[in-house]
Tab-separated table of C-alpha atoms in Angstrom:
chain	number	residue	atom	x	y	z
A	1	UNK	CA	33.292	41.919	-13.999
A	2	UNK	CA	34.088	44.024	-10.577
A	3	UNK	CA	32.857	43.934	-7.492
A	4	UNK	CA	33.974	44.666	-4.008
A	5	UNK	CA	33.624	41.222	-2.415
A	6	UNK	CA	33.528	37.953	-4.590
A	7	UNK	CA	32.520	35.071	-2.425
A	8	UNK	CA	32.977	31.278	-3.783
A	9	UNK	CA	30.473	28.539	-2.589
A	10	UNK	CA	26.482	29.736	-2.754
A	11	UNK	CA	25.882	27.308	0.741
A	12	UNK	CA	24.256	28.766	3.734
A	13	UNK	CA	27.651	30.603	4.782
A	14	UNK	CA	28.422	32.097	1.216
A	15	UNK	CA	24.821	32.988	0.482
A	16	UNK	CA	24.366	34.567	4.590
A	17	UNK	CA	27.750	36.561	4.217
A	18	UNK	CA	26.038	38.003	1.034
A	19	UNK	CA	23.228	38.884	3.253
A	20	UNK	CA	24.959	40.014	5.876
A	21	UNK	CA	27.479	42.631	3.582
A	22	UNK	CA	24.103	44.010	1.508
A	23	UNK	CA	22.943	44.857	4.911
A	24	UNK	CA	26.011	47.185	5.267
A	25	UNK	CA	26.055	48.361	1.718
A	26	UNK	CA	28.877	46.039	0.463
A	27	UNK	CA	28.719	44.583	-3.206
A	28	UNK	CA	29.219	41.074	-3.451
A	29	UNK	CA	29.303	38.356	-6.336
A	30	UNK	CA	28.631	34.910	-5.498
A	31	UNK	CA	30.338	31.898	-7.465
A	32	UNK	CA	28.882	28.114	-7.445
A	33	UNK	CA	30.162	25.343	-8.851
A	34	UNK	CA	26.838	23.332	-8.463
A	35	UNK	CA	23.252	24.060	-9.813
A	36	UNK	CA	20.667	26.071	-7.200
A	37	UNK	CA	18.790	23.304	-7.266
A	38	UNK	CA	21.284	20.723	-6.109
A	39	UNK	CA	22.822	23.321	-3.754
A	40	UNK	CA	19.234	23.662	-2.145
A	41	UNK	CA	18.402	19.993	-1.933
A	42	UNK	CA	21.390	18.816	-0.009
A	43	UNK	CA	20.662	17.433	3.033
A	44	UNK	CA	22.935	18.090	5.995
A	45	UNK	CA	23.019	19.775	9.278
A	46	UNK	CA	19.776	20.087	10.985
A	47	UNK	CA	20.388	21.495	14.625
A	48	UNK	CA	20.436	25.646	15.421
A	49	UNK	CA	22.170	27.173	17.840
A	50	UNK	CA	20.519	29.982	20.090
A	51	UNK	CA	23.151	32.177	19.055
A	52	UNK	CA	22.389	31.363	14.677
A	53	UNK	CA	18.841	31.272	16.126
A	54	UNK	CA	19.536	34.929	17.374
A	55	UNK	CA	21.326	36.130	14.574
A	56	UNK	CA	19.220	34.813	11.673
A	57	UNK	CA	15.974	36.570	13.222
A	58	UNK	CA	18.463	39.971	13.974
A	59	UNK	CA	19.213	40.332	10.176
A	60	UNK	CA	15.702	39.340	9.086
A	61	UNK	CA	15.924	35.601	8.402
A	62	UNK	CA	13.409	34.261	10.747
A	63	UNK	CA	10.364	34.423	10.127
A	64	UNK	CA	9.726	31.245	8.413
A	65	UNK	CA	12.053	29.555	10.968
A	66	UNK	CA	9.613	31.113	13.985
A	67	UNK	CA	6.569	29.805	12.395
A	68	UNK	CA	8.295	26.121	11.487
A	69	UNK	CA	11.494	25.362	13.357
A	70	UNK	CA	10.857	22.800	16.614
A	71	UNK	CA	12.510	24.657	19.512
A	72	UNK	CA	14.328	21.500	21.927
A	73	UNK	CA	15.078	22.460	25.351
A	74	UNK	CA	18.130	19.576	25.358
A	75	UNK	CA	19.215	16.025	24.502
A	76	UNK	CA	18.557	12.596	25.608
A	77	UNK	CA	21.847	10.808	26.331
A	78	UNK	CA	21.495	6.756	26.785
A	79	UNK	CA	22.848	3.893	27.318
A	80	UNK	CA	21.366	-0.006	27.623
A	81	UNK	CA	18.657	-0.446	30.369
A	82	UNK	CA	19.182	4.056	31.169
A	83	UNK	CA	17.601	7.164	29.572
A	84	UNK	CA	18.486	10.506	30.956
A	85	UNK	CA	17.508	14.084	29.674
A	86	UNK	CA	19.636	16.921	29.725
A	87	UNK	CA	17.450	19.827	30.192
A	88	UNK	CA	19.894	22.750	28.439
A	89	UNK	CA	17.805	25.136	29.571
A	90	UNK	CA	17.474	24.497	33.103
A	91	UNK	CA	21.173	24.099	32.964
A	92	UNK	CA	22.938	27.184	31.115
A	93	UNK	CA	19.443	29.557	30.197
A	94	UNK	CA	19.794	28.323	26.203
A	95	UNK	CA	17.989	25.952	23.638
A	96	UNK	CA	18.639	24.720	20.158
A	97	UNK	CA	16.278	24.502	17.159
A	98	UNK	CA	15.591	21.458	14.810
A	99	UNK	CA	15.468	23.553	11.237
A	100	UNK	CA	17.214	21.682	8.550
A	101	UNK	CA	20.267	23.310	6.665
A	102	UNK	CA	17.697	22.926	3.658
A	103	UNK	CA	15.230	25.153	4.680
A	104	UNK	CA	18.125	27.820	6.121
A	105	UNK	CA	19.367	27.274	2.705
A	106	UNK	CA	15.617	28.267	1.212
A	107	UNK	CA	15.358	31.389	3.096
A	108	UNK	CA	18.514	32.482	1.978
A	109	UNK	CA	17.798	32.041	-1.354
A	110	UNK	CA	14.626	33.447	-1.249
A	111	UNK	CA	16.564	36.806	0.149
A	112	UNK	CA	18.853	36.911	-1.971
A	113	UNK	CA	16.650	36.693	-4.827
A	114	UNK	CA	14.166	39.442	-3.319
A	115	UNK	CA	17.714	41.969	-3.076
A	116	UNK	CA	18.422	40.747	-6.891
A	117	UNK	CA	21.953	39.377	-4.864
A	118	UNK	CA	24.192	38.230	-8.387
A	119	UNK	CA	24.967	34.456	-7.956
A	120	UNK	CA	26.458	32.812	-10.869
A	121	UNK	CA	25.537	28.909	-11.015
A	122	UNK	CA	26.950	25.679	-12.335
A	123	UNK	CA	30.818	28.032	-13.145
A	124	UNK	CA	33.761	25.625	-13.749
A	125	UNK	CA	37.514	26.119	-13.630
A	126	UNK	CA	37.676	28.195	-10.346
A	127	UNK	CA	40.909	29.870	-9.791
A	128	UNK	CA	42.283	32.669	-7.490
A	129	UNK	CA	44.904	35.532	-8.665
A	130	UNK	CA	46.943	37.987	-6.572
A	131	UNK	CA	45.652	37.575	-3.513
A	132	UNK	CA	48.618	39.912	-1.572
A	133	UNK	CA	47.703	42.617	-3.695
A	134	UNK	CA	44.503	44.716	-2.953
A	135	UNK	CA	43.333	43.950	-6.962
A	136	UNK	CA	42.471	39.811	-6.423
A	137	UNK	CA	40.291	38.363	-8.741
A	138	UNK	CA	38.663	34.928	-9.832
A	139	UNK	CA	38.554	33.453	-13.009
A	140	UNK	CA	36.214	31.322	-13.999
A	141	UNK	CA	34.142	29.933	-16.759
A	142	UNK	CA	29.923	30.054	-17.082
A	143	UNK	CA	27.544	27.214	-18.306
A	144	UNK	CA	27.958	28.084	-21.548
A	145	UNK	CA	31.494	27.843	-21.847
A	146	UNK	CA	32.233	31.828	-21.339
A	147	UNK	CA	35.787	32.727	-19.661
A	148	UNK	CA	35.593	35.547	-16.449
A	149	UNK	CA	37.694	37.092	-14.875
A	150	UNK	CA	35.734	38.612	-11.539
A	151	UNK	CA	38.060	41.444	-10.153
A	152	UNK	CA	37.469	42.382	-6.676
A	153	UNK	CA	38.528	43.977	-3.509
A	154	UNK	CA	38.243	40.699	-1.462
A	155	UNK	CA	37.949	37.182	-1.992
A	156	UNK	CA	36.151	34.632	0.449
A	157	UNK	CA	36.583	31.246	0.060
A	158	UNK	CA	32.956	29.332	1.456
A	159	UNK	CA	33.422	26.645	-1.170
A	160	UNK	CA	33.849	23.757	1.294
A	161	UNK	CA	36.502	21.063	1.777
A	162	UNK	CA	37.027	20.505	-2.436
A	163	UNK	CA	36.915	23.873	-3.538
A	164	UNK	CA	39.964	25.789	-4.490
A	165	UNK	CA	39.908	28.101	-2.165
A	166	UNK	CA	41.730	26.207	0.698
A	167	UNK	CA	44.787	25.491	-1.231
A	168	UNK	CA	45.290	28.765	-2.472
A	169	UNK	CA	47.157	29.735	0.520
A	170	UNK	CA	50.670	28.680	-0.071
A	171	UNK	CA	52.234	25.476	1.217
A	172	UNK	CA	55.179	27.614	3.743
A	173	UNK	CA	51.835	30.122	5.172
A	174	UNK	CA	49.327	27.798	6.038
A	175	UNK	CA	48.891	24.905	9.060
A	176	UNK	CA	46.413	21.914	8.980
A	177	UNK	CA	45.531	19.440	11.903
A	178	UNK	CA	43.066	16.114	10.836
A	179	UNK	CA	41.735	13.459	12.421
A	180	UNK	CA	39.969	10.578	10.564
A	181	UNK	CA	38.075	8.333	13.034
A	182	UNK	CA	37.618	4.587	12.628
A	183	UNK	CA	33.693	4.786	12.005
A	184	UNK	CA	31.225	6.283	9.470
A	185	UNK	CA	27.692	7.179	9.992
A	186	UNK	CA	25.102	5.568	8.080
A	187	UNK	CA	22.336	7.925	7.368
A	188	UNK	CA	18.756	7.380	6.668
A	189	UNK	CA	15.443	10.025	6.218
A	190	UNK	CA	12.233	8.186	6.849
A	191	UNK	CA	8.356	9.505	6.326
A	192	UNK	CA	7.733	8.481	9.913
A	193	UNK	CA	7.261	11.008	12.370
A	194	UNK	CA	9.581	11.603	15.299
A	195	UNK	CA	9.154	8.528	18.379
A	196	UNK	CA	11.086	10.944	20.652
A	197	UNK	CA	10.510	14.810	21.952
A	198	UNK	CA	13.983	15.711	21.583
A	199	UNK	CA	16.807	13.961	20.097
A	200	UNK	CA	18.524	10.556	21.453
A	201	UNK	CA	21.893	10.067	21.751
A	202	UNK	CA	22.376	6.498	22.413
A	203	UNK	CA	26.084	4.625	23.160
A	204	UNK	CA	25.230	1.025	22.499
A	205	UNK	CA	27.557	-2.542	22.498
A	206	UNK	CA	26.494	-3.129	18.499
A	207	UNK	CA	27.803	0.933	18.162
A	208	UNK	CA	26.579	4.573	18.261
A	209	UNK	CA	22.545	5.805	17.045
A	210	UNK	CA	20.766	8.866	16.897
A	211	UNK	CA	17.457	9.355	16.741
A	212	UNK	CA	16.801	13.339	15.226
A	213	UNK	CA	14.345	14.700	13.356
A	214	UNK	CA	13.757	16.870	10.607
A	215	UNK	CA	9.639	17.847	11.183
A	216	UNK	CA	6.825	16.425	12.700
A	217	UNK	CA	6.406	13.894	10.097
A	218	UNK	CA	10.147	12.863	9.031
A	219	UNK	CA	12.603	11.781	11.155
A	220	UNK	CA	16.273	11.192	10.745
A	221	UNK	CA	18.503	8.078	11.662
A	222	UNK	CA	22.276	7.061	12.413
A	223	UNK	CA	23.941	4.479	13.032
A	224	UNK	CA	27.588	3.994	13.678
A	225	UNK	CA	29.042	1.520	10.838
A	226	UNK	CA	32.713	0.975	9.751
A	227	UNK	CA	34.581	2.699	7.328
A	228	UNK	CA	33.499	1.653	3.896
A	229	UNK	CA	30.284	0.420	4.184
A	230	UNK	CA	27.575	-0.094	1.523
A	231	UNK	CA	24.409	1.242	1.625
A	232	UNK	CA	23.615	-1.538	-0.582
A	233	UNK	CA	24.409	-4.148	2.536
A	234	UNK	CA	21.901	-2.829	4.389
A	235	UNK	CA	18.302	-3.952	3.993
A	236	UNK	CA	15.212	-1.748	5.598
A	237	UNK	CA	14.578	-4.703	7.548
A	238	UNK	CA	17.979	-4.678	8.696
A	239	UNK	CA	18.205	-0.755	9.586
A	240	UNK	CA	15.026	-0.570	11.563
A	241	UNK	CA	16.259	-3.938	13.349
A	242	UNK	CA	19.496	-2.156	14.086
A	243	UNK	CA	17.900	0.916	15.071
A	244	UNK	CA	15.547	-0.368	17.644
A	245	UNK	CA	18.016	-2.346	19.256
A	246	UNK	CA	20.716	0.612	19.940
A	247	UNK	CA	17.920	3.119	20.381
A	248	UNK	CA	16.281	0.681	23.242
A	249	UNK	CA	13.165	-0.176	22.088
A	250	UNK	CA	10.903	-1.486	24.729
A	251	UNK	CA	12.827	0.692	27.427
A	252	UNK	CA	10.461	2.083	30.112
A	253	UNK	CA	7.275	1.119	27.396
A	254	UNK	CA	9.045	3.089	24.604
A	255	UNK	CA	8.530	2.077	21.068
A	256	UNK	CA	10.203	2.990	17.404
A	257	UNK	CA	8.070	3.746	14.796
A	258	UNK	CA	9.210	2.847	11.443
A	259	UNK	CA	8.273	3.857	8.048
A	260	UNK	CA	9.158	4.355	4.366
A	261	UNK	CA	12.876	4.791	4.077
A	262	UNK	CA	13.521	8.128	1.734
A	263	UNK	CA	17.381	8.750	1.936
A	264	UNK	CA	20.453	6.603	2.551
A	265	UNK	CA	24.171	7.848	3.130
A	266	UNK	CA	27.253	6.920	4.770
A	267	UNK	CA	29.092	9.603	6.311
A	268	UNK	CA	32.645	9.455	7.220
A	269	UNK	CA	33.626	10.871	10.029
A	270	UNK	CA	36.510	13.628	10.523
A	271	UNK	CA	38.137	16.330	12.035
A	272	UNK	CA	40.014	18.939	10.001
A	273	UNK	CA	41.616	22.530	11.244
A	274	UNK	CA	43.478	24.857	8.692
A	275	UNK	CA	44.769	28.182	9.802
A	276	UNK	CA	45.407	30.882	9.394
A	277	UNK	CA	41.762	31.608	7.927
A	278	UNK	CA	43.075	34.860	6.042
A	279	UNK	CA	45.806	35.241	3.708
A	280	UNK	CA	45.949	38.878	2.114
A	281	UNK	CA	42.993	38.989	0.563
A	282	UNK	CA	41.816	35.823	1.013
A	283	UNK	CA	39.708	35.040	3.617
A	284	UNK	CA	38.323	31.606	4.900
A	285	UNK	CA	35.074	30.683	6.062
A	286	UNK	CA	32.956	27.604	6.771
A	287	UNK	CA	34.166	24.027	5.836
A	288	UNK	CA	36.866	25.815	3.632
A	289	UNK	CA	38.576	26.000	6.973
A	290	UNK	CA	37.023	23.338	9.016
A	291	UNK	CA	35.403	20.151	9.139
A	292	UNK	CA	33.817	18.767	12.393
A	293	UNK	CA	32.070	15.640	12.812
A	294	UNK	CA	28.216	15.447	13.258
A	295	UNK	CA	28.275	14.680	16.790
A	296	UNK	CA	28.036	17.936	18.481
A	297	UNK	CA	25.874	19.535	15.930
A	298	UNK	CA	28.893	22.512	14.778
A	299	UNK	CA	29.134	22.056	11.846
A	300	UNK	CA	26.540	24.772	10.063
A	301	UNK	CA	26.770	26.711	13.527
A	302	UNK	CA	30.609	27.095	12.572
A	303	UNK	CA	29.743	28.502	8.811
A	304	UNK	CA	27.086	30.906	10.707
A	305	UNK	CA	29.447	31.889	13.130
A	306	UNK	CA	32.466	32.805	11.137
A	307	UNK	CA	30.165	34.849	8.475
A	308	UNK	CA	28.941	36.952	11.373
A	309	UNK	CA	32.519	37.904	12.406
A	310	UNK	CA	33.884	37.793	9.198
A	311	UNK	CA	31.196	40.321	7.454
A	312	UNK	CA	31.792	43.543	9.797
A	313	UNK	CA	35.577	42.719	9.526
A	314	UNK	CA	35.149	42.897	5.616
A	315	UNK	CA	32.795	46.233	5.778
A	316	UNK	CA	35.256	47.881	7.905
A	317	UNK	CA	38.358	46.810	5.948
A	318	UNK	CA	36.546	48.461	2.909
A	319	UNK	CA	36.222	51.558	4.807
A	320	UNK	CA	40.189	51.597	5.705
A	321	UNK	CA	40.245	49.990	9.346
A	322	UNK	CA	42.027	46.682	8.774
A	323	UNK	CA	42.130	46.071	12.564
A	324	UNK	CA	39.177	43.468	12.740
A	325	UNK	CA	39.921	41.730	9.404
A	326	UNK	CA	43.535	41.449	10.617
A	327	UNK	CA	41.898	39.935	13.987
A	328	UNK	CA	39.389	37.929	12.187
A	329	UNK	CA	41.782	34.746	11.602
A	330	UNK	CA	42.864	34.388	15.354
A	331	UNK	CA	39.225	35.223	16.921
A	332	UNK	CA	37.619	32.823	14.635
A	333	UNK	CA	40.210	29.867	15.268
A	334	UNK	CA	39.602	30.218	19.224
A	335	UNK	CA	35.736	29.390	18.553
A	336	UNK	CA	36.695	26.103	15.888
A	337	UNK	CA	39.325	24.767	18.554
A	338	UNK	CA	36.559	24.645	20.730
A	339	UNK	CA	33.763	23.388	18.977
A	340	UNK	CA	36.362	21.015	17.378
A	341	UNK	CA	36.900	19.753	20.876
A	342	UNK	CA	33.666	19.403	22.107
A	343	UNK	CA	32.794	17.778	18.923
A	344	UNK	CA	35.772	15.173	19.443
A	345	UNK	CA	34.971	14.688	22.980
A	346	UNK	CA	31.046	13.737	22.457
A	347	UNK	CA	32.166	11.216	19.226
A	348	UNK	CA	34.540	9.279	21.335
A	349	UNK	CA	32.260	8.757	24.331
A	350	UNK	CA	29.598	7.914	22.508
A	351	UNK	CA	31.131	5.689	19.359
A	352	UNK	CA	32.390	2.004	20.515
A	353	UNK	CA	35.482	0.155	19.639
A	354	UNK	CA	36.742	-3.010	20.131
A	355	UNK	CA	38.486	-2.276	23.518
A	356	UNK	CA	36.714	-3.134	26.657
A	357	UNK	CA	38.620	-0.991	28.531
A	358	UNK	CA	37.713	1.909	26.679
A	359	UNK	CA	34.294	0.864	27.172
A	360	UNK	CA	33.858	1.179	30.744
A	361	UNK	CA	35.412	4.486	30.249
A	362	UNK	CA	32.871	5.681	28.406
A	363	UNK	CA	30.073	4.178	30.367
A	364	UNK	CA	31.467	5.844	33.218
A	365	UNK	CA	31.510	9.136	31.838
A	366	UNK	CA	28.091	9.016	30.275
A	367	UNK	CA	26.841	8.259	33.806
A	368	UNK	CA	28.648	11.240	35.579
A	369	UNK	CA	27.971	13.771	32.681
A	370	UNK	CA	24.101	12.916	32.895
A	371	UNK	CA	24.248	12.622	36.851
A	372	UNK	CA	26.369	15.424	37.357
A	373	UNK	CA	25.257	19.042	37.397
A	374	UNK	CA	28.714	20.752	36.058
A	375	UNK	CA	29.186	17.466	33.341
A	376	UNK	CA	25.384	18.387	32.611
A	377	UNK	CA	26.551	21.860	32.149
A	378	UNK	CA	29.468	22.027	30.561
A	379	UNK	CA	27.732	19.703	27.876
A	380	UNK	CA	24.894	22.126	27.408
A	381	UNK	CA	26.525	25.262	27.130
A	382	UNK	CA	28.716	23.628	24.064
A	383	UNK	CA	26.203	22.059	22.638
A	384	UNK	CA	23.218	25.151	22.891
A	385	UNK	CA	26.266	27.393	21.974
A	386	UNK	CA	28.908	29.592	22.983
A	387	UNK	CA	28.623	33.448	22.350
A	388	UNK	CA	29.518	34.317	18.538
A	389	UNK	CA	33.072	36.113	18.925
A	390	UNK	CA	34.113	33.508	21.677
């Protein structure tokens, strides 16, 4: 097999990149390890940037998300006995979108399958070859047992945190930074439809919640739990109790609505940072190079944003002008650090320990950031998103 670009991991920022080269002409071949089906039913991320908003609808991606996505001008942040909205665009000109990473997921399916895009499913026994040569290639073997080799002219690893792509840059070239927090989120979907406008971010004694939503008629739940935690502990009974204390039910007349219970999860929570994000002809994208925690909502944003530097780079390297794929690494990075920070910073003031101290800390900057015009701000233009290439 040959092609010019072979892409690993058939998530939203293997399948967009895809997108985004066929747009320019470039021939790509996309690898999964999982079944379509599984890919497209995981449920993750559900918050859009302006700028993915912006892009998406640029390269003809959003027309389902015009006609279904719930546009949310900001956040509520709260604490016991206080509510206070953050209205992101009053603040910095920019909203975000509530469209699941499912349904981004559909409609790049659906794209690829209307361009006849080449996406081999449910392959086993990934592995990378010569990557400082221009002749890489991945080897692989198909549902039936079939060995591959898939030669190429560049290889991008968007196969997540497990895949193999992250480790094949060697032990001297590459750099990782991690952070594993003392907390997990536990996760629920519920047929009940949203008891808030616009999501609540709510620092509470008994921990962290967050009241999101995925449509007008399912709404999604966290709650911060420790580290190893059993779904199987927790009761419906005991979730919705949970929930309706942290979120502050009976604050200012406001009630949670509760309902059938559809999806449970605990999510650990971590930072991760490995550069560089190319190595000859291997380039990085997504969770391959970076995982953030939920908090700030950058995770997906991160996968969109890389693709959309990373696919002119490739088209361009192709042609002969290695400048922006040589660049790509570095300009990418500068956008993770910071999304990686603001991600940090909006866990740990909103996430309670054991520490009073710390505490009063964190009360004290909830109350300035939602008093404060320039805390206001500066959490808004993070959160709705910085400028792709930042």
């Amino acid at each position: 097999m040959r092609t010019q670009v072979a892409i690993i991991g058939a998530g939203p920022a293997g399948l967009l990149l895809s997108h985004l080269l066929a747009a320019d002409g470039v021939e790509s071949v996309v690898l999964e390890t999982r079944s379509e089906e599984y890919v497209a039913s995981r449920i993750r991320a559900g918050i859009l940037e302006q700028s993915s908003v912006d892009l998406l609808r640029e390269v003809g991606l959003g027309e389902r998300l015009d006609r279904e996505a719930d546009p949310h001008r900001g956040i509520y942040l709260q604490w016991p006995h206080e509510r206070h909205h953050l209205d992101f665009v009053d603040l910095v000109g920019r909203q975000v979108f509530v469209y699941g990473q499912t349904e981004v997921q559909k409609d790049l399916v659906t794209a690829a399958h209307a361009r006849g895009q080449q996406v081999v499913y449910e392959v086993s026994d990934t592995a990378l070859h010569d990557l400082e040569t221009d002749r890489p290639s991945v080897t692989f073997t198909d549902q039936d047992g079939q060995e591959h080799r898939l030669e190429a002219d560049v290889v991008v690893g968007c196969d997540g945190s497990f895949g193999p792509s992250r480790s094949a840059i060697p032990d001297g070239v590459r750099q990782s930074w991690e952070r594993t927090y003392d907390y997990s989120w536990f996760g629920i979907l519920a047929d009940v439809p949203p008891s808030t406008d616009e999501l609540i971010y709510a620092w509470h004694d008994d921990g962290f919640a967050l009241h999101s939503m995925r449509s007008s008629t399912v709404s999604r739940f966290y709650l911060q739990v420790p580290n190893g935690t059993d779904v199987a502990d927790w009761s419906d009974d005991r979730i919705w109790d949970a929930l309706a204390v942290r979120l502050g039910h009976g604050l200012d007349g406001w009630s949670l609505a509760t309902g059938p219970i559809t999806d449970r999860s605990v999510l650990p929570m971590r930072s991760f940072v490995q550069q560089p994000m190319r190595h000859g002809r291997l380039f990085l994208a997504g969770d391959a190079a970076h995982i953030v925690p939920p908090t700030g909502a950058k995770g997906l944003n991160l996968a969109v944003a890389d693709v959309a530097l990373l696919a002119p780079a490739l088209t361009a390297l192709l042609k002969g002008d290695h400048a922006p794929a040589d660049a790509y690494s570095d300009t990418a990075l500068r956008r993770v650090w910071r999304c990686t920070h603001f991600s940090w910073w909006m866990t740990t003031m909103l996430h309670t320990g054991t520490d009073p101290f710390d505490r009063q800390l964190q009360l004290s900057q909830l109350r300035w950031v939602a008093t404060s015009e320039a805390g206001a701000a500066g959490l808004a233009e993070n959160y709705a998103g910085l400028r792709i290439g930042f």
